[in-house]
Tab-separated table of C-alpha atoms in Angstrom:
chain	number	residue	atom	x	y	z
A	213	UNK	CA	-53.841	14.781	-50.774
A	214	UNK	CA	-56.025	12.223	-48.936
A	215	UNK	CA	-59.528	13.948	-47.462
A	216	UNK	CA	-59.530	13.814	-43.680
A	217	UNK	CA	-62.466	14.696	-41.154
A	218	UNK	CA	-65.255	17.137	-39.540
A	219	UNK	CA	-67.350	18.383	-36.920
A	220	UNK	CA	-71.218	17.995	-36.404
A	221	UNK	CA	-72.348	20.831	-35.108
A	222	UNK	CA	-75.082	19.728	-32.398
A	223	UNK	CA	-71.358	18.583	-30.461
A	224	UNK	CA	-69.906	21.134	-31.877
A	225	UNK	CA	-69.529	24.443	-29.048
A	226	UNK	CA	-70.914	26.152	-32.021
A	227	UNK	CA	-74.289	25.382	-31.680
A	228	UNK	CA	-74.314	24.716	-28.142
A	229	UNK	CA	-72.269	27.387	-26.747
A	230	UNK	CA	-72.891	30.371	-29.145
A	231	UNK	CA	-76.594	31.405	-29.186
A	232	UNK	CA	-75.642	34.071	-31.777
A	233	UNK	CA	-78.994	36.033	-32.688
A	234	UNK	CA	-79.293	37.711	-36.146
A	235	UNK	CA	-78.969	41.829	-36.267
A	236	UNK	CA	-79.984	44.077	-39.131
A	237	UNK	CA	-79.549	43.509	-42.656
A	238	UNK	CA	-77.654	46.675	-43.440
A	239	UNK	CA	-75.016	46.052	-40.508
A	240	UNK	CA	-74.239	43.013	-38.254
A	241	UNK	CA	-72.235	44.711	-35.445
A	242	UNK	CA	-69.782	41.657	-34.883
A	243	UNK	CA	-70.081	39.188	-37.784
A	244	UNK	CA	-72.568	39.651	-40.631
A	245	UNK	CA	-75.899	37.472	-39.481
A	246	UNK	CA	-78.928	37.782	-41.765
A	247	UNK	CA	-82.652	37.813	-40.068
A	248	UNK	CA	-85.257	35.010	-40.800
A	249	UNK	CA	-88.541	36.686	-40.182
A	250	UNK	CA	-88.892	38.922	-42.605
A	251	UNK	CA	-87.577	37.015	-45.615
A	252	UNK	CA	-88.398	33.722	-46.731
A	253	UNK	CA	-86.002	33.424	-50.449
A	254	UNK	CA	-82.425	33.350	-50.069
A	255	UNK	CA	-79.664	33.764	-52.861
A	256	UNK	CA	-77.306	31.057	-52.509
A	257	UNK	CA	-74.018	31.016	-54.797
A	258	UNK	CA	-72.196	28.047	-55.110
A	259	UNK	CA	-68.946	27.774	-55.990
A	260	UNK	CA	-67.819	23.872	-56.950
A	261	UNK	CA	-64.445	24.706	-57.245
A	262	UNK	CA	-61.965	21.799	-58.042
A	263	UNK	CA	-61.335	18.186	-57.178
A	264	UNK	CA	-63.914	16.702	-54.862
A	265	UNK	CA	-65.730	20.183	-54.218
A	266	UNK	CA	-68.353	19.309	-56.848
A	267	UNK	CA	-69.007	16.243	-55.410
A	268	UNK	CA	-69.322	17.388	-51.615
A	269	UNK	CA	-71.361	20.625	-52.637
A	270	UNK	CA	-73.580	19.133	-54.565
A	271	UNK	CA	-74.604	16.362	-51.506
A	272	UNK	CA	-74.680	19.794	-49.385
A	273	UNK	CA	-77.050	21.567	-51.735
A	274	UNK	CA	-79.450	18.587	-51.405
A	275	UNK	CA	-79.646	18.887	-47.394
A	276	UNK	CA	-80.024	22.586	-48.176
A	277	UNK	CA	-82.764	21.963	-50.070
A	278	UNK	CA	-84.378	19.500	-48.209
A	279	UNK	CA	-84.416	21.591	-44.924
A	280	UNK	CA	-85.856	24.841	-46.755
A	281	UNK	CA	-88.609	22.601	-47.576
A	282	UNK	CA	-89.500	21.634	-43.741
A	283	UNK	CA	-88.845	24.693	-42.316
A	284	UNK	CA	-90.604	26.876	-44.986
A	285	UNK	CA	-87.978	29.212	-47.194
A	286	UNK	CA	-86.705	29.001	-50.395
A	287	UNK	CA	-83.046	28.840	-51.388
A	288	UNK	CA	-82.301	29.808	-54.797
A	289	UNK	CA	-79.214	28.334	-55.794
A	290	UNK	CA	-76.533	29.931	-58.705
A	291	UNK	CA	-73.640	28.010	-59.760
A	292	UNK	CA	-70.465	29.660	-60.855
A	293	UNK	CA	-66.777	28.917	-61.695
A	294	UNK	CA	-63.686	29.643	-59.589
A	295	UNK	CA	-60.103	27.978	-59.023
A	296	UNK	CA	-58.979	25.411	-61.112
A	297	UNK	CA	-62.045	25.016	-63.030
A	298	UNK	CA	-62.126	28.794	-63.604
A	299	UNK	CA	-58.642	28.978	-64.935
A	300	UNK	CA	-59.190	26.007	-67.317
A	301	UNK	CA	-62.737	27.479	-69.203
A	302	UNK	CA	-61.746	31.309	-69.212
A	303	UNK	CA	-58.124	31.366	-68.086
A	304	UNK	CA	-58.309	33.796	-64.370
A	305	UNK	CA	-58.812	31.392	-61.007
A	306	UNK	CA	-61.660	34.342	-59.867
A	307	UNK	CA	-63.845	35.528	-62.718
A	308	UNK	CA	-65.301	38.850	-62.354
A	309	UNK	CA	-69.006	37.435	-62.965
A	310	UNK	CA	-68.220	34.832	-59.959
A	311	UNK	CA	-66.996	37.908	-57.684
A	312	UNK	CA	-70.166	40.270	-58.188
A	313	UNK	CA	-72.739	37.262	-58.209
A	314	UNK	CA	-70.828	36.516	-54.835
A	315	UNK	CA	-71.280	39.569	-53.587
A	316	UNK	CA	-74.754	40.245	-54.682
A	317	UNK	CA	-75.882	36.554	-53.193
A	318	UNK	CA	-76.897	36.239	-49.456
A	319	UNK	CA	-74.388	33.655	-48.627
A	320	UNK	CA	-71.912	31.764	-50.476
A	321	UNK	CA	-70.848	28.106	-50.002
A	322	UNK	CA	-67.519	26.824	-51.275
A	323	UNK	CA	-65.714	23.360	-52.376
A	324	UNK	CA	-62.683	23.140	-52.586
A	325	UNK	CA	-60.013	24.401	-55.452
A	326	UNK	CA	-56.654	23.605	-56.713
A	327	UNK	CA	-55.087	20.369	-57.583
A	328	UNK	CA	-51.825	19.591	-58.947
A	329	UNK	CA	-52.571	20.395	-62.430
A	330	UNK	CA	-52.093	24.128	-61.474
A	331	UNK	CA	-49.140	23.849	-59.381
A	332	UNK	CA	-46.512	25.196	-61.483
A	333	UNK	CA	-48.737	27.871	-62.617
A	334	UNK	CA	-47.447	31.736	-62.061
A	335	UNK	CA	-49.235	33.005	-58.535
A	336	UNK	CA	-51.557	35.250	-60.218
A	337	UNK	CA	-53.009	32.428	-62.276
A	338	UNK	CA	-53.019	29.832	-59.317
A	339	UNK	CA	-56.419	28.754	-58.384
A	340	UNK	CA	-55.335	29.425	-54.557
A	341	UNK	CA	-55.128	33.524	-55.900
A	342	UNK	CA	-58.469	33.402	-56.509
A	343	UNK	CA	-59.223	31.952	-52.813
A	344	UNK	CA	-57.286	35.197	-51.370
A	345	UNK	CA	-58.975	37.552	-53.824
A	346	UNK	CA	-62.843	36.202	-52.816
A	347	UNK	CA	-62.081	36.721	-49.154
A	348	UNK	CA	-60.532	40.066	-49.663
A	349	UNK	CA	-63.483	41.226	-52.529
A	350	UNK	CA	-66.053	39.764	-49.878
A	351	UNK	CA	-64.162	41.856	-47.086
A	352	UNK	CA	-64.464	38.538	-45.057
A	353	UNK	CA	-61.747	39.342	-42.131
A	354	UNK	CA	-62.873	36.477	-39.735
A	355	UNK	CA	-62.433	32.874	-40.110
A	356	UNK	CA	-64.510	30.709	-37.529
A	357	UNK	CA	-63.088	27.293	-37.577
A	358	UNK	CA	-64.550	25.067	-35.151
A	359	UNK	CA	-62.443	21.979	-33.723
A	360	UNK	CA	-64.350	19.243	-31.811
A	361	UNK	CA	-63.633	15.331	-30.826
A	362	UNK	CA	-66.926	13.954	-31.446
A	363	UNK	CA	-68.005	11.179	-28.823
A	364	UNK	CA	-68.454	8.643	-32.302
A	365	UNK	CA	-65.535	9.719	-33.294
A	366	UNK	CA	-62.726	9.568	-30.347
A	367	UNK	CA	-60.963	6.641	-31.504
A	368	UNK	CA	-60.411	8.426	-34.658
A	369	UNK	CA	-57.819	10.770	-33.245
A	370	UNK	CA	-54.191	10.229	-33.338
A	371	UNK	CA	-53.895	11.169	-30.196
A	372	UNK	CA	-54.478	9.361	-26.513
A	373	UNK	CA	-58.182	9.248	-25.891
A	374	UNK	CA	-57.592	10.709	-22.114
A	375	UNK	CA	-56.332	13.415	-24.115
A	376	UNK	CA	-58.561	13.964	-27.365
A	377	UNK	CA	-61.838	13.303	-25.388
A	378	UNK	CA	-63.527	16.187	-24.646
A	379	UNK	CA	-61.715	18.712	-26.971
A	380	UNK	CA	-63.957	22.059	-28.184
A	381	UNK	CA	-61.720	24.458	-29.468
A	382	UNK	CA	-62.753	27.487	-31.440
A	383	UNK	CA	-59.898	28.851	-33.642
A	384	UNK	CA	-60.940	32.367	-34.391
A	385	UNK	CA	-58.309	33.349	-37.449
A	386	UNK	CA	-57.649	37.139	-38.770
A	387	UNK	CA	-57.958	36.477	-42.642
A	388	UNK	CA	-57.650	38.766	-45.250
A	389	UNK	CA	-54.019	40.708	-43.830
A	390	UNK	CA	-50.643	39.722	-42.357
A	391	UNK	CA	-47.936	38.189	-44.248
A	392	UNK	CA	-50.353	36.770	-47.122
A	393	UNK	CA	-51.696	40.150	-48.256
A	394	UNK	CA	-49.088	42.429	-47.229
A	395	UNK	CA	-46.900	44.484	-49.180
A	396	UNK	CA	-43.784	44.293	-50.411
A	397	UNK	CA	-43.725	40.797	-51.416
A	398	UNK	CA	-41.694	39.869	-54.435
A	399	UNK	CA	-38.710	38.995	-55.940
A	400	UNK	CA	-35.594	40.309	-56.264
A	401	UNK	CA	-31.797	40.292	-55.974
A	402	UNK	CA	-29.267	40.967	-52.537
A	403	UNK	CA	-26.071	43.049	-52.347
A	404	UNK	CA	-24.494	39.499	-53.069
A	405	UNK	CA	-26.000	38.547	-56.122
A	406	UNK	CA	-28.390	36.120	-54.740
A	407	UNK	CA	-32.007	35.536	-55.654
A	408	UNK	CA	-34.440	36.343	-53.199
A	409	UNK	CA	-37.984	36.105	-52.794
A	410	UNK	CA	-39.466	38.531	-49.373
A	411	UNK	CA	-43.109	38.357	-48.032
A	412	UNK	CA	-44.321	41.673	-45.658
A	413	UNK	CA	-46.402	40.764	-42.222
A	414	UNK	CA	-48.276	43.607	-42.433
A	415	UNK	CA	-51.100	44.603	-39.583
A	416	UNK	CA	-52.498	48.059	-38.670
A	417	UNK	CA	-54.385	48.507	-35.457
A	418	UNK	CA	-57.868	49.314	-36.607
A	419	UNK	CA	-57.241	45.060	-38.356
A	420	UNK	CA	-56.381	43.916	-35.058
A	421	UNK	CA	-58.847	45.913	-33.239
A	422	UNK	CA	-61.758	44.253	-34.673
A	423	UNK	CA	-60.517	40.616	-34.639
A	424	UNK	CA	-59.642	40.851	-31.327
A	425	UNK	CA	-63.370	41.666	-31.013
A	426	UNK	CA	-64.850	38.947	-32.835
A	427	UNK	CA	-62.641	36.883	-30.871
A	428	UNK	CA	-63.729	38.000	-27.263
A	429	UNK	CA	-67.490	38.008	-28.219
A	430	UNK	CA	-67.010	34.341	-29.528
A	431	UNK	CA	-65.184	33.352	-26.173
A	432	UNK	CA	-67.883	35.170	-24.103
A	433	UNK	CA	-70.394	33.245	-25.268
A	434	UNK	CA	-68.243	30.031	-25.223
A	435	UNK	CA	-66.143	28.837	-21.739
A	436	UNK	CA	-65.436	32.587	-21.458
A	437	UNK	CA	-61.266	31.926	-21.897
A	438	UNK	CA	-59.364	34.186	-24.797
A	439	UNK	CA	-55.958	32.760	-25.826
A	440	UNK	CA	-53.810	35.432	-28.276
A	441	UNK	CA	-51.270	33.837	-29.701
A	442	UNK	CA	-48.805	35.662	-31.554
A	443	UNK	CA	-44.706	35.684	-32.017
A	444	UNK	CA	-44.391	39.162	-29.540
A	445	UNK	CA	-41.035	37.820	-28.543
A	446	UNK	CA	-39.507	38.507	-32.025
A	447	UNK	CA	-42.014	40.263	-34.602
A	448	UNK	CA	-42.613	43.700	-34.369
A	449	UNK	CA	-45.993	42.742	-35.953
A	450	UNK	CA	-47.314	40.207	-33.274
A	451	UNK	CA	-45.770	42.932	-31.026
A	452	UNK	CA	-48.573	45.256	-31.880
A	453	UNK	CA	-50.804	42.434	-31.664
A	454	UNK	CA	-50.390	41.563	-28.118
A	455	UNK	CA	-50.733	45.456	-27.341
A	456	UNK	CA	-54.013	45.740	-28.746
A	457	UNK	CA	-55.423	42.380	-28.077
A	458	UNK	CA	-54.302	42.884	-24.246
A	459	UNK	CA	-56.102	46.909	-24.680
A	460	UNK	CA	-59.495	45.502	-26.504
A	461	UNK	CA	-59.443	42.821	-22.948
A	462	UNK	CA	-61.042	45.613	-21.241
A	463	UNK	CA	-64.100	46.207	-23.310
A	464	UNK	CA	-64.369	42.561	-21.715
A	465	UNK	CA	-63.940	42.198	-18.401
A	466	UNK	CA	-65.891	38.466	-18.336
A	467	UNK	CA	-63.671	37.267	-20.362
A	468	UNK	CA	-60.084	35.678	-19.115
A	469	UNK	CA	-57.442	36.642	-21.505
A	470	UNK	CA	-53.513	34.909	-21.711
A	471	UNK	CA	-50.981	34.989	-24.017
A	472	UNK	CA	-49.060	31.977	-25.780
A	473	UNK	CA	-46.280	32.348	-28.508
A	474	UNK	CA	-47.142	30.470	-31.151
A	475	UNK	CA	-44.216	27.320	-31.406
A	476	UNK	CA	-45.440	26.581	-27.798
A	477	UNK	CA	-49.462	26.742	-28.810
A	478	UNK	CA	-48.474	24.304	-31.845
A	479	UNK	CA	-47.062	22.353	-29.185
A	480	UNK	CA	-49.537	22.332	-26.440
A	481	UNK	CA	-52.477	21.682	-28.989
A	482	UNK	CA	-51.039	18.298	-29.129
A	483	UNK	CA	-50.090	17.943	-25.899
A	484	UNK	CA	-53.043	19.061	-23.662
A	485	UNK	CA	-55.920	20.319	-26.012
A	486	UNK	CA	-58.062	20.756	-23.598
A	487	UNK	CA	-56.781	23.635	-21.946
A	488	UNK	CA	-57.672	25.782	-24.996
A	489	UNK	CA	-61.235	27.439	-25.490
A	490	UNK	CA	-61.216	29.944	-27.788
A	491	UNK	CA	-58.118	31.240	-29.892
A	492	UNK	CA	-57.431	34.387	-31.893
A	493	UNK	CA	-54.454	34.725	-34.051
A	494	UNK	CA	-53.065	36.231	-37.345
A	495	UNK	CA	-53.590	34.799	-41.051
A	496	UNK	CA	-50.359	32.584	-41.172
A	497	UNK	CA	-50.434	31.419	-37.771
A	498	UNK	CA	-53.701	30.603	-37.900
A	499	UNK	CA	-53.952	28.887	-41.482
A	500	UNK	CA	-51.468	26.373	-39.469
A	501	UNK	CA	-53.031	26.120	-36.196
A	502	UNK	CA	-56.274	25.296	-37.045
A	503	UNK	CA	-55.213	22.274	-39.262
A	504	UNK	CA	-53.159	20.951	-36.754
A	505	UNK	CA	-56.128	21.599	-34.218
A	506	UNK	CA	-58.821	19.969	-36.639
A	507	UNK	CA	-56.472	17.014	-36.558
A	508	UNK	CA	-56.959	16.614	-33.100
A	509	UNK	CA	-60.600	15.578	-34.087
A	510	UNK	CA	-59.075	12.312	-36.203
A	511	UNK	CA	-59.889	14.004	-39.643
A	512	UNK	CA	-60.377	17.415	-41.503
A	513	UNK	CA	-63.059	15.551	-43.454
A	514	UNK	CA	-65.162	16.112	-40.695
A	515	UNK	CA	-64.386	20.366	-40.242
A	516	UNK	CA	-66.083	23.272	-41.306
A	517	UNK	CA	-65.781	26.674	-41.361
A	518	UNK	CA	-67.441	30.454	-41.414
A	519	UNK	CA	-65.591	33.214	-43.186
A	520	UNK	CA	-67.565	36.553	-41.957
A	521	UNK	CA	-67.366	40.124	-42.534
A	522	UNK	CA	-69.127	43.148	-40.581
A	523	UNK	CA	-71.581	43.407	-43.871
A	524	UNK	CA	-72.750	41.902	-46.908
A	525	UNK	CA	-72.834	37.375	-47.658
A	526	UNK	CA	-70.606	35.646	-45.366
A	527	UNK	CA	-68.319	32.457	-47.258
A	528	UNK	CA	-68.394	28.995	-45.739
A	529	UNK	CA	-66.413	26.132	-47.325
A	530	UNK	CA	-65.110	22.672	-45.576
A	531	UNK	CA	-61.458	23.029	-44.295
A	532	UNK	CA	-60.273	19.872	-45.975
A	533	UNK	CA	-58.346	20.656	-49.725
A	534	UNK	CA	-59.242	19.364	-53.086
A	535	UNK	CA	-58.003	15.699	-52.829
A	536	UNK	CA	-57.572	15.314	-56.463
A	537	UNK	CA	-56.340	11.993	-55.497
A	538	UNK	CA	-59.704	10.882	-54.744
A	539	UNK	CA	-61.793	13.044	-57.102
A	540	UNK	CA	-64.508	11.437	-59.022
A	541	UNK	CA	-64.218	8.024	-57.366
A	542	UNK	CA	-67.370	8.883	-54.242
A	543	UNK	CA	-64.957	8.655	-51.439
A	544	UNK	CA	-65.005	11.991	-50.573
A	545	UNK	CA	-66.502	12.796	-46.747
A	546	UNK	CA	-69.178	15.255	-47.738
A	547	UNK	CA	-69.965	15.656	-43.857
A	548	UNK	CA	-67.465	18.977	-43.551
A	549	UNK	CA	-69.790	20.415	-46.600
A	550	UNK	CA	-72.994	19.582	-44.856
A	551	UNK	CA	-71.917	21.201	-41.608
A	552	UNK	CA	-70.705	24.342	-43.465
A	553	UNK	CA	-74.027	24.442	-44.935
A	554	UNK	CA	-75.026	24.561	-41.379
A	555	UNK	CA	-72.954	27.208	-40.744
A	556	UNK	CA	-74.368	29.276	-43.925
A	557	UNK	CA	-77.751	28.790	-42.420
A	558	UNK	CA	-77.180	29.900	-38.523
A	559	UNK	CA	-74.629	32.915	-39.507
A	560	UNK	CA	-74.999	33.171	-42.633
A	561	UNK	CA	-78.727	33.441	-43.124
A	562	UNK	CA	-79.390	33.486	-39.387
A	563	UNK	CA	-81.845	30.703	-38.947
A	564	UNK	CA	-80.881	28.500	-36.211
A	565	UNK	CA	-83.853	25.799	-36.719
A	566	UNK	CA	-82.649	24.811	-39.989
A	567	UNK	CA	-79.220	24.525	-38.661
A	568	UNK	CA	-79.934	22.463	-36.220
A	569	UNK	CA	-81.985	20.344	-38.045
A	570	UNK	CA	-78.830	19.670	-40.076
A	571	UNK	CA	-76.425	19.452	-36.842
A	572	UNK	CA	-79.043	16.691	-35.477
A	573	UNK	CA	-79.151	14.372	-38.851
A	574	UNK	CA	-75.326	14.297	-39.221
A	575	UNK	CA	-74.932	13.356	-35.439
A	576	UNK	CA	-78.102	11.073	-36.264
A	577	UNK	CA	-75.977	9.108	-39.440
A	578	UNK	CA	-72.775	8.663	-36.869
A	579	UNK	CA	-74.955	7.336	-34.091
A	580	UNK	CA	-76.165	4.680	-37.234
A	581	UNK	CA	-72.617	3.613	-37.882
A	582	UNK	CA	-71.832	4.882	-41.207
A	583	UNK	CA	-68.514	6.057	-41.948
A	584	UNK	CA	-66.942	7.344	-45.124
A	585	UNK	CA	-63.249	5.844	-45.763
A	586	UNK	CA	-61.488	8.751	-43.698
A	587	UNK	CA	-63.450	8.231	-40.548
A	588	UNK	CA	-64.010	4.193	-40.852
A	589	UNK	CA	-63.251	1.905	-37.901
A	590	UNK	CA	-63.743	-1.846	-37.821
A	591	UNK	CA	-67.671	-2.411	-36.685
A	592	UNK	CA	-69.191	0.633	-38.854
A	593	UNK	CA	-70.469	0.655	-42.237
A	594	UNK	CA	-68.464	2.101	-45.249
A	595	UNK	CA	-69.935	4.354	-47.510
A	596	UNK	CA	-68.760	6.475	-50.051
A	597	UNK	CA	-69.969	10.235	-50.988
A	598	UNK	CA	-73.383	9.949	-52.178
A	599	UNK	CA	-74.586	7.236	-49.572
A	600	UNK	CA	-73.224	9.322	-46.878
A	601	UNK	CA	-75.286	12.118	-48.126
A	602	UNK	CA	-78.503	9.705	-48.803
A	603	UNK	CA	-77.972	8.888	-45.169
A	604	UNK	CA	-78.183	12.114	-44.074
A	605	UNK	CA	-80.934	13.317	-45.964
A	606	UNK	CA	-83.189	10.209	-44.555
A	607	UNK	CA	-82.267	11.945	-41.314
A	608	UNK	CA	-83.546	14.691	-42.435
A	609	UNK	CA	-86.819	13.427	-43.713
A	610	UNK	CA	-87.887	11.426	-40.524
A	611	UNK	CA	-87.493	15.095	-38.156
A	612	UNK	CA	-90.983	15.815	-37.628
């Protein structure tokens, strides 16, 4: 699987649409921030993972670093095993010591996992089982992935520049039910004889409830536009959804809701992007959705993303996979990493300086033409993994 692209936050509507203060350590009414004042030394675990997440977390960790140093706070940083990697030294793809350091840390940045050395492992020892059971042990039920044509990048896109210029999407994706958690799921034989295998979409209101929440207070403080998109027109499920999405609209009355089923939102994404603001959907239809929307940007290289709870660390990982293809040979794009450190800082930690000082030295290494392999254009300079992250660090180090 070849890497693909990202998003700098300074463009991104993140940053400069979502002001997003920090509330109390012991509860973060919509997503779990963390104050700045009062503490100075963070608890950082890092989880490598497989493939090229070593690579692009450890070129994150150094702008972490770095930017704890200028702004004044410490980041103490544990390393620990999951996916892949985890399977291969004590045989489980999500140790128990990795879940409770996790847990006990104040935010969590991710790799990558899985490769195809694991493929035709059984599911419960497939490093993507350990994925699920982090985000479920974390309670992380919101996934914040950001989707943004950068001006440097335009040309990148696959699609018409009159129509990828100016994208900002925010896919806001319900992540630890539906089909992926819900039960039962299994095996088993028909009236006929014939071997099936059955999945449950699964969603109770009090799940929908408060991603529809998360949703509306992210489009609120974005171009103020909801868009639920669901499969009412057939699932019983999505059904439920639109009844509660369209009942939580009211707690929001500055907020303009609509409704799209979701083959027609896969197709308008690529047909007129720009229409969309904010979306809200369920785990399987937005795992899709949001690739196909970080496309739109020219690479999922380039993409981060926020995994958030209503308490306790918050995970934030790239959205690109493992590219084992590419592993171990510095071509990785280490930019989605960086900006997910970003992320970590502004929601997970919730200080907003040091994210921006990040945000400004990625948009700051574009704007000097250098390009890792998945974002290159004739005219720019290549670089592979570590350069890119050199280049970003001297960003860093000339911000007074």
């Amino acid at each position: 699987m070849n890497q693909l692209q990202a998003t700098p936050l300074k463009t991104l509507s993140l940053s400069g649409r979502w002001s997003g203060g920090a509330a109390a350590r012991p509860r973060r009414p919509m997503v779990a921030f963390r104050p700045s004042a009062a503490e100075r030394s963070y608890n950082i675990t890092l989880l490598p993972g497989d493939g090229i997440g070593p690579e692009v977390v450890a070129v994150a960790k150094d702008a972490l670093s770095l930017v704890g140093s200028k702004e004044g706070f410490e980041l103490r940083f544990q390393e620990m095993l999951m996916g892949g990697a985890a399977l291969d030294a004590v045989g489980v793809p999500l140790p128990d010591e990795t879940l409770a350091a996790a847990r006990a840390s104040d935010a969590i940045l991710l790799g990558a996992i899985g490769g195809y050395k694991w493929d035709n492992n059984e599911k419960h020892l497939k490093p993507e089982t350990g994925l699920l059971s982090i985000r479920a042990g974390l309670g992380v039920f919101a996934n914040l992935r950001p989707a943004t044509v950068l001006p440097q990048l335009v040309d990148a896109s696959t699609l018409k520049k009159e129509v990828a210029e100016g994208v900002d999407i925010m896919v806001v994706r319900e992540l630890t039910g539906g089909i992926y958690f819900g039960k039962p799921r299994g095996f088993g034989t028909n009236d006929k004889g014939d071997e099936i295998g059955f999945n449950t979409e699964l969603y109770a209101v009090s799940e929908i409830d408060r991603i529809a929440r998360v949703a509306f207070e992210v489009a609120r403080k974005r171009g103020g536009k909801l868009c639920s998109v669901d499969k009412a027109n057939v699932l019983e499920a999505s059904m439920l959804w639109r009844k509660r999405v369209t009942a939580i609209a009211s707690e929001f009355p500055d907020v303009e809701l609509s409704h799209m089923y979701v083959d027609n939102a896969a197709m308008q994404l690529v047909r007129n992007p720009k229409q969309f603001d904010t979306i809200v959907t369920n785990n399987i239809f937005g795992d899709i959705l949001s690739d196909e929307a970080s496309m739109i940007t020219g690479s999922i290289g380039m993409l981060p993303s926020a995994s958030v709870g209503e308490s306790g660390p918050g995970l934030f990982e790239p959205i690109h996979g493992s590219a084992p293809d590419i592993a171990g040979q510095d071509k990785a794009n280490p930019l989605a990493t960086i900006l997910s450190a970003a992320m970590l800082l502004k929601y997970g930690l919730g200080i907003e300086s040091a994210a921006k000082r990040i945000e400004a030295a990625v948009t700051a290494t574009l704007d000097n033409g250098f390009r890792t392999g998945d974002i290159y254009s004739p005219g720019t300079t290549l670089v592979g993994c570590k350069r890119m992250g050199e280049e970003v660090l001297k960003a860093l180090e000339s911000q007074k």
